[in-house]
PDB file of C-alpha atoms in Angstrom:
ATOM      1  CA  MET A   1    -125.946 125.219  75.901  1.00  0.00           C
ATOM      2  CA  THR A   2    -123.167 122.866  76.935  1.00  0.00           C
ATOM      3  CA  ALA A   3    -121.187 123.406  80.108  1.00  0.00           C
ATOM      4  CA  PRO A   4    -117.473 124.121  79.639  1.00  0.00           C
ATOM      5  CA  LEU A   5    -115.255 121.091  79.912  1.00  0.00           C
ATOM      6  CA  THR A   6    -113.092 120.644  82.975  1.00  0.00           C
ATOM      7  CA  PRO A   7    -109.591 119.521  82.031  1.00  0.00           C
ATOM      8  CA  ALA A   8    -108.974 115.887  82.967  1.00  0.00           C
ATOM      9  CA  LEU A   9    -105.823 115.044  84.931  1.00  0.00           C
ATOM     10  CA  ARG A  10    -103.807 111.970  84.026  1.00  0.00           C
ATOM     11  CA  GLU A  11    -100.286 110.624  84.265  1.00  0.00           C
ATOM     12  CA  MET A  12     -97.836 112.325  81.907  1.00  0.00           C
ATOM     13  CA  ARG A  13     -96.359 109.950  79.324  1.00  0.00           C
ATOM     14  CA  TRP A  14     -93.588 110.307  76.761  1.00  0.00           C
ATOM     15  CA  TRP A  15     -96.041 111.152  73.977  1.00  0.00           C
ATOM     16  CA  ASP A  16     -97.081 114.280  75.940  1.00  0.00           C
ATOM     17  CA  ILE A  17     -93.590 115.791  75.873  1.00  0.00           C
ATOM     18  CA  ASP A  18     -94.021 117.773  72.617  1.00  0.00           C
ATOM     19  CA  SER A  19     -97.249 119.395  73.871  1.00  0.00           C
ATOM     20  CA  VAL A  20     -95.706 120.062  77.278  1.00  0.00           C
ATOM     21  CA  LEU A  21     -92.652 121.648  75.610  1.00  0.00           C
ATOM     22  CA  ASP A  22     -94.895 123.974  73.569  1.00  0.00           C
ATOM     23  CA  LEU A  23     -96.590 125.151  76.753  1.00  0.00           C
ATOM     24  CA  GLU A  24     -93.261 125.336  78.607  1.00  0.00           C
ATOM     25  CA  LYS A  25     -91.735 127.583  75.917  1.00  0.00           C
ATOM     26  CA  ASP A  26     -94.788 129.850  75.926  1.00  0.00           C
ATOM     27  CA  LEU A  27     -94.890 130.265  79.698  1.00  0.00           C
ATOM     28  CA  PHE A  28     -91.167 130.198  80.530  1.00  0.00           C
ATOM     29  CA  PRO A  29     -89.363 131.441  77.400  1.00  0.00           C
ATOM     30  CA  GLU A  30     -86.113 132.365  79.166  1.00  0.00           C
ATOM     31  CA  ASP A  31     -85.700 129.266  81.301  1.00  0.00           C
ATOM     32  CA  ALA A  32     -87.785 126.553  79.632  1.00  0.00           C
ATOM     33  CA  TRP A  33     -86.932 122.946  80.353  1.00  0.00           C
ATOM     34  CA  SER A  34     -85.446 120.881  77.530  1.00  0.00           C
ATOM     35  CA  ARG A  35     -86.856 117.709  76.007  1.00  0.00           C
ATOM     36  CA  GLY A  36     -84.077 115.765  77.739  1.00  0.00           C
ATOM     37  CA  MET A  37     -85.048 117.112  81.145  1.00  0.00           C
ATOM     38  CA  PHE A  38     -88.625 115.874  80.727  1.00  0.00           C
ATOM     39  CA  TRP A  39     -87.435 112.498  79.401  1.00  0.00           C
ATOM     40  CA  SER A  40     -85.144 112.137  82.408  1.00  0.00           C
ATOM     41  CA  GLU A  41     -87.939 112.944  84.859  1.00  0.00           C
ATOM     42  CA  LEU A  42     -90.386 110.536  83.203  1.00  0.00           C
ATOM     43  CA  ALA A  43     -87.743 107.780  83.300  1.00  0.00           C
ATOM     44  CA  HIS A  44     -88.075 107.883  87.101  1.00  0.00           C
ATOM     45  CA  SER A  45     -91.871 108.009  87.225  1.00  0.00           C
ATOM     46  CA  ARG A  46     -92.873 104.372  86.676  1.00  0.00           C
ATOM     47  CA  GLY A  47     -92.318 101.017  88.272  1.00  0.00           C
ATOM     48  CA  PRO A  48     -91.740  99.895  91.853  1.00  0.00           C
ATOM     49  CA  GLY A  49     -88.765 102.222  92.385  1.00  0.00           C
ATOM     50  CA  ALA A  50     -90.507 105.335  91.024  1.00  0.00           C
ATOM     51  CA  THR A  51     -89.433 108.611  92.649  1.00  0.00           C
ATOM     52  CA  ARG A  52     -91.381 111.013  90.420  1.00  0.00           C
ATOM     53  CA  ARG A  53     -95.016 111.848  89.710  1.00  0.00           C
ATOM     54  CA  TYR A  54     -95.855 113.877  86.611  1.00  0.00           C
ATOM     55  CA  VAL A  55     -99.372 114.726  85.502  1.00  0.00           C
ATOM     56  CA  VAL A  56    -100.937 116.598  82.606  1.00  0.00           C
ATOM     57  CA  ALA A  57    -104.260 118.402  82.380  1.00  0.00           C
ATOM     58  CA  VAL A  58    -105.986 117.669  79.085  1.00  0.00           C
ATOM     59  CA  GLU A  59    -108.954 119.478  77.545  1.00  0.00           C
ATOM     60  CA  ASP A  60    -110.255 118.517  74.096  1.00  0.00           C
ATOM     61  CA  GLU A  61    -107.139 116.340  73.598  1.00  0.00           C
ATOM     62  CA  ARG A  62    -104.911 119.400  74.230  1.00  0.00           C
ATOM     63  CA  VAL A  63    -102.458 119.683  77.135  1.00  0.00           C
ATOM     64  CA  VAL A  64    -103.437 122.818  79.099  1.00  0.00           C
ATOM     65  CA  GLY A  65    -101.340 122.192  82.190  1.00  0.00           C
ATOM     66  CA  TYR A  66     -98.736 119.937  83.754  1.00  0.00           C
ATOM     67  CA  ALA A  67     -96.964 119.404  87.039  1.00  0.00           C
ATOM     68  CA  GLY A  68     -94.241 117.226  88.516  1.00  0.00           C
ATOM     69  CA  LEU A  69     -92.953 116.127  91.909  1.00  0.00           C
ATOM     70  CA  ALA A  70     -89.708 114.389  92.858  1.00  0.00           C
ATOM     71  CA  ALA A  71     -89.407 112.438  96.095  1.00  0.00           C
ATOM     72  CA  GLN A  72     -86.287 111.336  97.931  1.00  0.00           C
ATOM     73  CA  GLY A  73     -86.565 109.830 101.380  1.00  0.00           C
ATOM     74  CA  ASP A  74     -89.107 111.858 103.308  1.00  0.00           C
ATOM     75  CA  LEU A  75     -88.636 115.005 101.192  1.00  0.00           C
ATOM     76  CA  GLY A  76     -90.777 115.951  98.204  1.00  0.00           C
ATOM     77  CA  ASP A  77     -89.878 118.695  95.754  1.00  0.00           C
ATOM     78  CA  VAL A  78     -92.289 120.356  93.323  1.00  0.00           C
ATOM     79  CA  GLN A  79     -90.205 120.314  90.149  1.00  0.00           C
ATOM     80  CA  THR A  80     -92.605 122.198  87.891  1.00  0.00           C
ATOM     81  CA  ILE A  81     -96.183 123.346  87.605  1.00  0.00           C
ATOM     82  CA  ALA A  82     -97.676 125.224  84.666  1.00  0.00           C
ATOM     83  CA  VAL A  83    -101.114 126.219  83.426  1.00  0.00           C
ATOM     84  CA  ALA A  84    -101.983 127.581  79.972  1.00  0.00           C
ATOM     85  CA  ARG A  85    -102.812 131.284  80.077  1.00  0.00           C
ATOM     86  CA  GLU A  86    -106.439 130.743  79.058  1.00  0.00           C
ATOM     87  CA  GLN A  87    -106.839 128.482  82.114  1.00  0.00           C
ATOM     88  CA  TRP A  88    -105.531 131.038  84.629  1.00  0.00           C
ATOM     89  CA  GLY A  89    -108.050 131.707  87.374  1.00  0.00           C
ATOM     90  CA  THR A  90    -110.020 128.478  86.779  1.00  0.00           C
ATOM     91  CA  GLY A  91    -108.594 126.518  89.711  1.00  0.00           C
ATOM     92  CA  LEU A  92    -106.520 124.231  87.480  1.00  0.00           C
ATOM     93  CA  GLY A  93    -103.269 125.192  89.226  1.00  0.00           C
ATOM     94  CA  GLY A  94    -104.840 124.167  92.539  1.00  0.00           C
ATOM     95  CA  ARG A  95    -105.985 120.850  91.081  1.00  0.00           C
ATOM     96  CA  LEU A  96    -102.488 120.118  89.771  1.00  0.00           C
ATOM     97  CA  LEU A  97    -100.895 121.039  93.095  1.00  0.00           C
ATOM     98  CA  THR A  98    -103.435 118.897  94.940  1.00  0.00           C
ATOM     99  CA  GLU A  99    -102.418 115.929  92.773  1.00  0.00           C
ATOM    100  CA  LEU A 100     -98.737 116.531  93.570  1.00  0.00           C
ATOM    101  CA  LEU A 101     -99.483 116.697  97.291  1.00  0.00           C
ATOM    102  CA  ARG A 102    -101.416 113.418  97.056  1.00  0.00           C
ATOM    103  CA  ALA A 103     -98.331 111.915  95.431  1.00  0.00           C
ATOM    104  CA  ALA A 104     -96.156 113.349  98.224  1.00  0.00           C
ATOM    105  CA  THR A 105     -98.392 111.613 100.737  1.00  0.00           C
ATOM    106  CA  ALA A 106     -98.142 108.334  98.788  1.00  0.00           C
ATOM    107  CA  PHE A 107     -94.338 108.726  98.731  1.00  0.00           C
ATOM    108  CA  GLU A 108     -94.518 109.284 102.534  1.00  0.00           C
ATOM    109  CA  CYS A 109     -92.913 112.720 102.339  1.00  0.00           C
ATOM    110  CA  ALA A 110     -92.728 114.595 105.647  1.00  0.00           C
ATOM    111  CA  GLU A 111     -92.287 117.900 103.846  1.00  0.00           C
ATOM    112  CA  VAL A 112     -92.539 119.341 100.366  1.00  0.00           C
ATOM    113  CA  MET A 113     -90.247 122.063  99.049  1.00  0.00           C
ATOM    114  CA  LEU A 114     -90.413 124.277  95.981  1.00  0.00           C
ATOM    115  CA  GLU A 115     -88.798 127.276  94.363  1.00  0.00           C
ATOM    116  CA  CYS A 116     -90.918 130.089  92.971  1.00  0.00           C
ATOM    117  CA  ARG A 117     -89.748 133.090  90.961  1.00  0.00           C
ATOM    118  CA  VAL A 118     -89.951 136.116  93.233  1.00  0.00           C
ATOM    119  CA  ASP A 119     -91.798 137.968  90.455  1.00  0.00           C
ATOM    120  CA  ASN A 120     -94.472 135.247  90.051  1.00  0.00           C
ATOM    121  CA  VAL A 121     -97.092 136.611  92.442  1.00  0.00           C
ATOM    122  CA  ARG A 122     -99.860 134.353  91.069  1.00  0.00           C
ATOM    123  CA  ALA A 123     -97.891 131.178  91.866  1.00  0.00           C
ATOM    124  CA  ARG A 124     -96.796 132.444  95.260  1.00  0.00           C
ATOM    125  CA  LYS A 125    -100.403 133.118  96.285  1.00  0.00           C
ATOM    126  CA  LEU A 126    -101.412 129.612  95.173  1.00  0.00           C
ATOM    127  CA  TYR A 127     -98.656 128.030  97.249  1.00  0.00           C
ATOM    128  CA  GLU A 128     -99.495 130.137 100.288  1.00  0.00           C
ATOM    129  CA  ARG A 129    -103.170 129.097 100.022  1.00  0.00           C
ATOM    130  CA  PHE A 130    -102.000 125.503 100.313  1.00  0.00           C
ATOM    131  CA  GLY A 131     -99.940 126.263 103.418  1.00  0.00           C
ATOM    132  CA  PHE A 132     -96.457 126.665 101.909  1.00  0.00           C
ATOM    133  CA  GLU A 133     -94.322 129.106 103.870  1.00  0.00           C
ATOM    134  CA  PRO A 134     -91.299 131.083 102.643  1.00  0.00           C
ATOM    135  CA  ILE A 135     -88.036 129.887 104.194  1.00  0.00           C
ATOM    136  CA  GLY A 136     -85.358 131.582 102.092  1.00  0.00           C
ATOM    137  CA  PHE A 137     -84.082 132.784  98.736  1.00  0.00           C
ATOM    138  CA  ARG A 138     -81.810 131.449  96.020  1.00  0.00           C
ATOM    139  CA  ARG A 139     -80.130 134.436  94.402  1.00  0.00           C
ATOM    140  CA  GLY A 140     -79.978 134.348  90.607  1.00  0.00           C
ATOM    141  CA  TYR A 141     -81.598 130.891  90.515  1.00  0.00           C
ATOM    142  CA  TYR A 142     -83.523 131.410  87.273  1.00  0.00           C
ATOM    143  CA  GLN A 143     -81.162 131.906  84.350  1.00  0.00           C
ATOM    144  CA  PRO A 144     -80.462 133.554  82.007  1.00  0.00           C
ATOM    145  CA  GLY A 145     -82.628 136.314  83.531  1.00  0.00           C
ATOM    146  CA  ASN A 146     -80.789 136.160  86.882  1.00  0.00           C
ATOM    147  CA  VAL A 147     -84.117 136.156  88.771  1.00  0.00           C
ATOM    148  CA  ASP A 148     -84.157 135.152  92.433  1.00  0.00           C
ATOM    149  CA  ALA A 149     -86.183 132.172  93.665  1.00  0.00           C
ATOM    150  CA  LEU A 150     -88.255 132.178  96.819  1.00  0.00           C
ATOM    151  CA  VAL A 151     -87.843 128.815  98.580  1.00  0.00           C
ATOM    152  CA  MET A 152     -91.050 127.585 100.201  1.00  0.00           C
ATOM    153  CA  ARG A 153     -91.849 124.584 102.409  1.00  0.00           C
ATOM    154  CA  LEU A 154     -94.957 122.672 103.447  1.00  0.00           C
ATOM    155  CA  THR A 155     -94.609 120.340 106.432  1.00  0.00           C
ATOM    156  CA  THR A 156     -96.559 117.258 107.387  1.00  0.00           C
ATOM    157  CA  ALA A 157     -99.690 117.679 109.443  1.00  0.00           C
ATOM    158  CA  ALA A 158     -99.731 116.013 112.830  1.00  0.00           C
ATOM    159  CA  PRO A 159    -102.183 113.105 112.782  1.00  0.00           C
ATOM    160  CA  ASP A 160    -105.455 114.017 114.446  1.00  0.00           C
ATOM    161  CA  SER A 161    -107.030 111.793 117.047  1.00  0.00           C
ATOM    162  CA  GLY A 162    -109.572 110.439 114.562  1.00  0.00           C
ATOM    163  CA  SER A 163    -106.989 109.209 112.084  1.00  0.00           C
ATOM    164  CA  ALA A 164    -105.500 105.752 111.901  1.00  0.00           C
ATOM    165  CA  ALA A 165    -102.529 105.231 114.199  1.00  0.00           C
ATOM    166  CA  GLY A 166     -99.295 106.330 112.632  1.00  0.00           C
ATOM    167  CA  SER A 167    -100.860 107.720 109.456  1.00  0.00           C
ATOM    168  CA  THR A 168     -99.707 111.094 108.220  1.00  0.00           C
ATOM    169  CA  SER A 169    -100.437 113.199 105.189  1.00  0.00           C
ATOM    170  CA  VAL A 170     -99.026 116.366 103.757  1.00  0.00           C
ATOM    171  CA  GLN A 171    -101.101 119.436 104.577  1.00  0.00           C
ATOM    172  CA  GLY A 172    -102.973 121.034 101.727  1.00  0.00           C
ATOM    173  CA  THR A 173    -104.109 117.863 100.011  1.00  0.00           C
ATOM    174  CA  GLU A 174    -107.669 119.102 100.055  1.00  0.00           C
ATOM    175  CA  ASN A 175    -108.631 121.244  97.055  1.00  0.00           C
ATOM    176  CA  ASN A 176    -108.292 124.860  98.167  1.00  0.00           C
ATOM    177  CA  GLY A 177    -109.258 126.561  94.987  1.00  0.00           C
TER     178      GLY A 177
END
């Protein structure tokens, strides 16, 4: 008997957009991102001036998850994170978030922000496991459903005495599930 495959994470590229859009429309039918939104994000994800990090999770050549982070100055923002329904509960969401937090550290972000639908309990629990804390709401943020967003923040860990002088990293970069 063969062991189940673990989805591999890799950088999202333009040729992944159609697969990502299929998953996006399945998971977020009311407020799915457009093709242009993904193209725009990927345009800022390569080269020396890159300010974005987008990854896909691939299993048997099929995209089963994706995530993206934008960085500006010392602030990171989780733009999107999604996992195919059949992958729920496997830890893939945690792996994707871990990759985004590694990118936030590489971008030298002091804090990472995100918005989460107030009715998405599964996502909220994931973010809380990684140390994100609620800091406010955005009323009617998700349209057209007029669903509120919970704004959450993760701040930089203070360097411990054993770390290199001046080095910092965003909390939660270890895999918590």
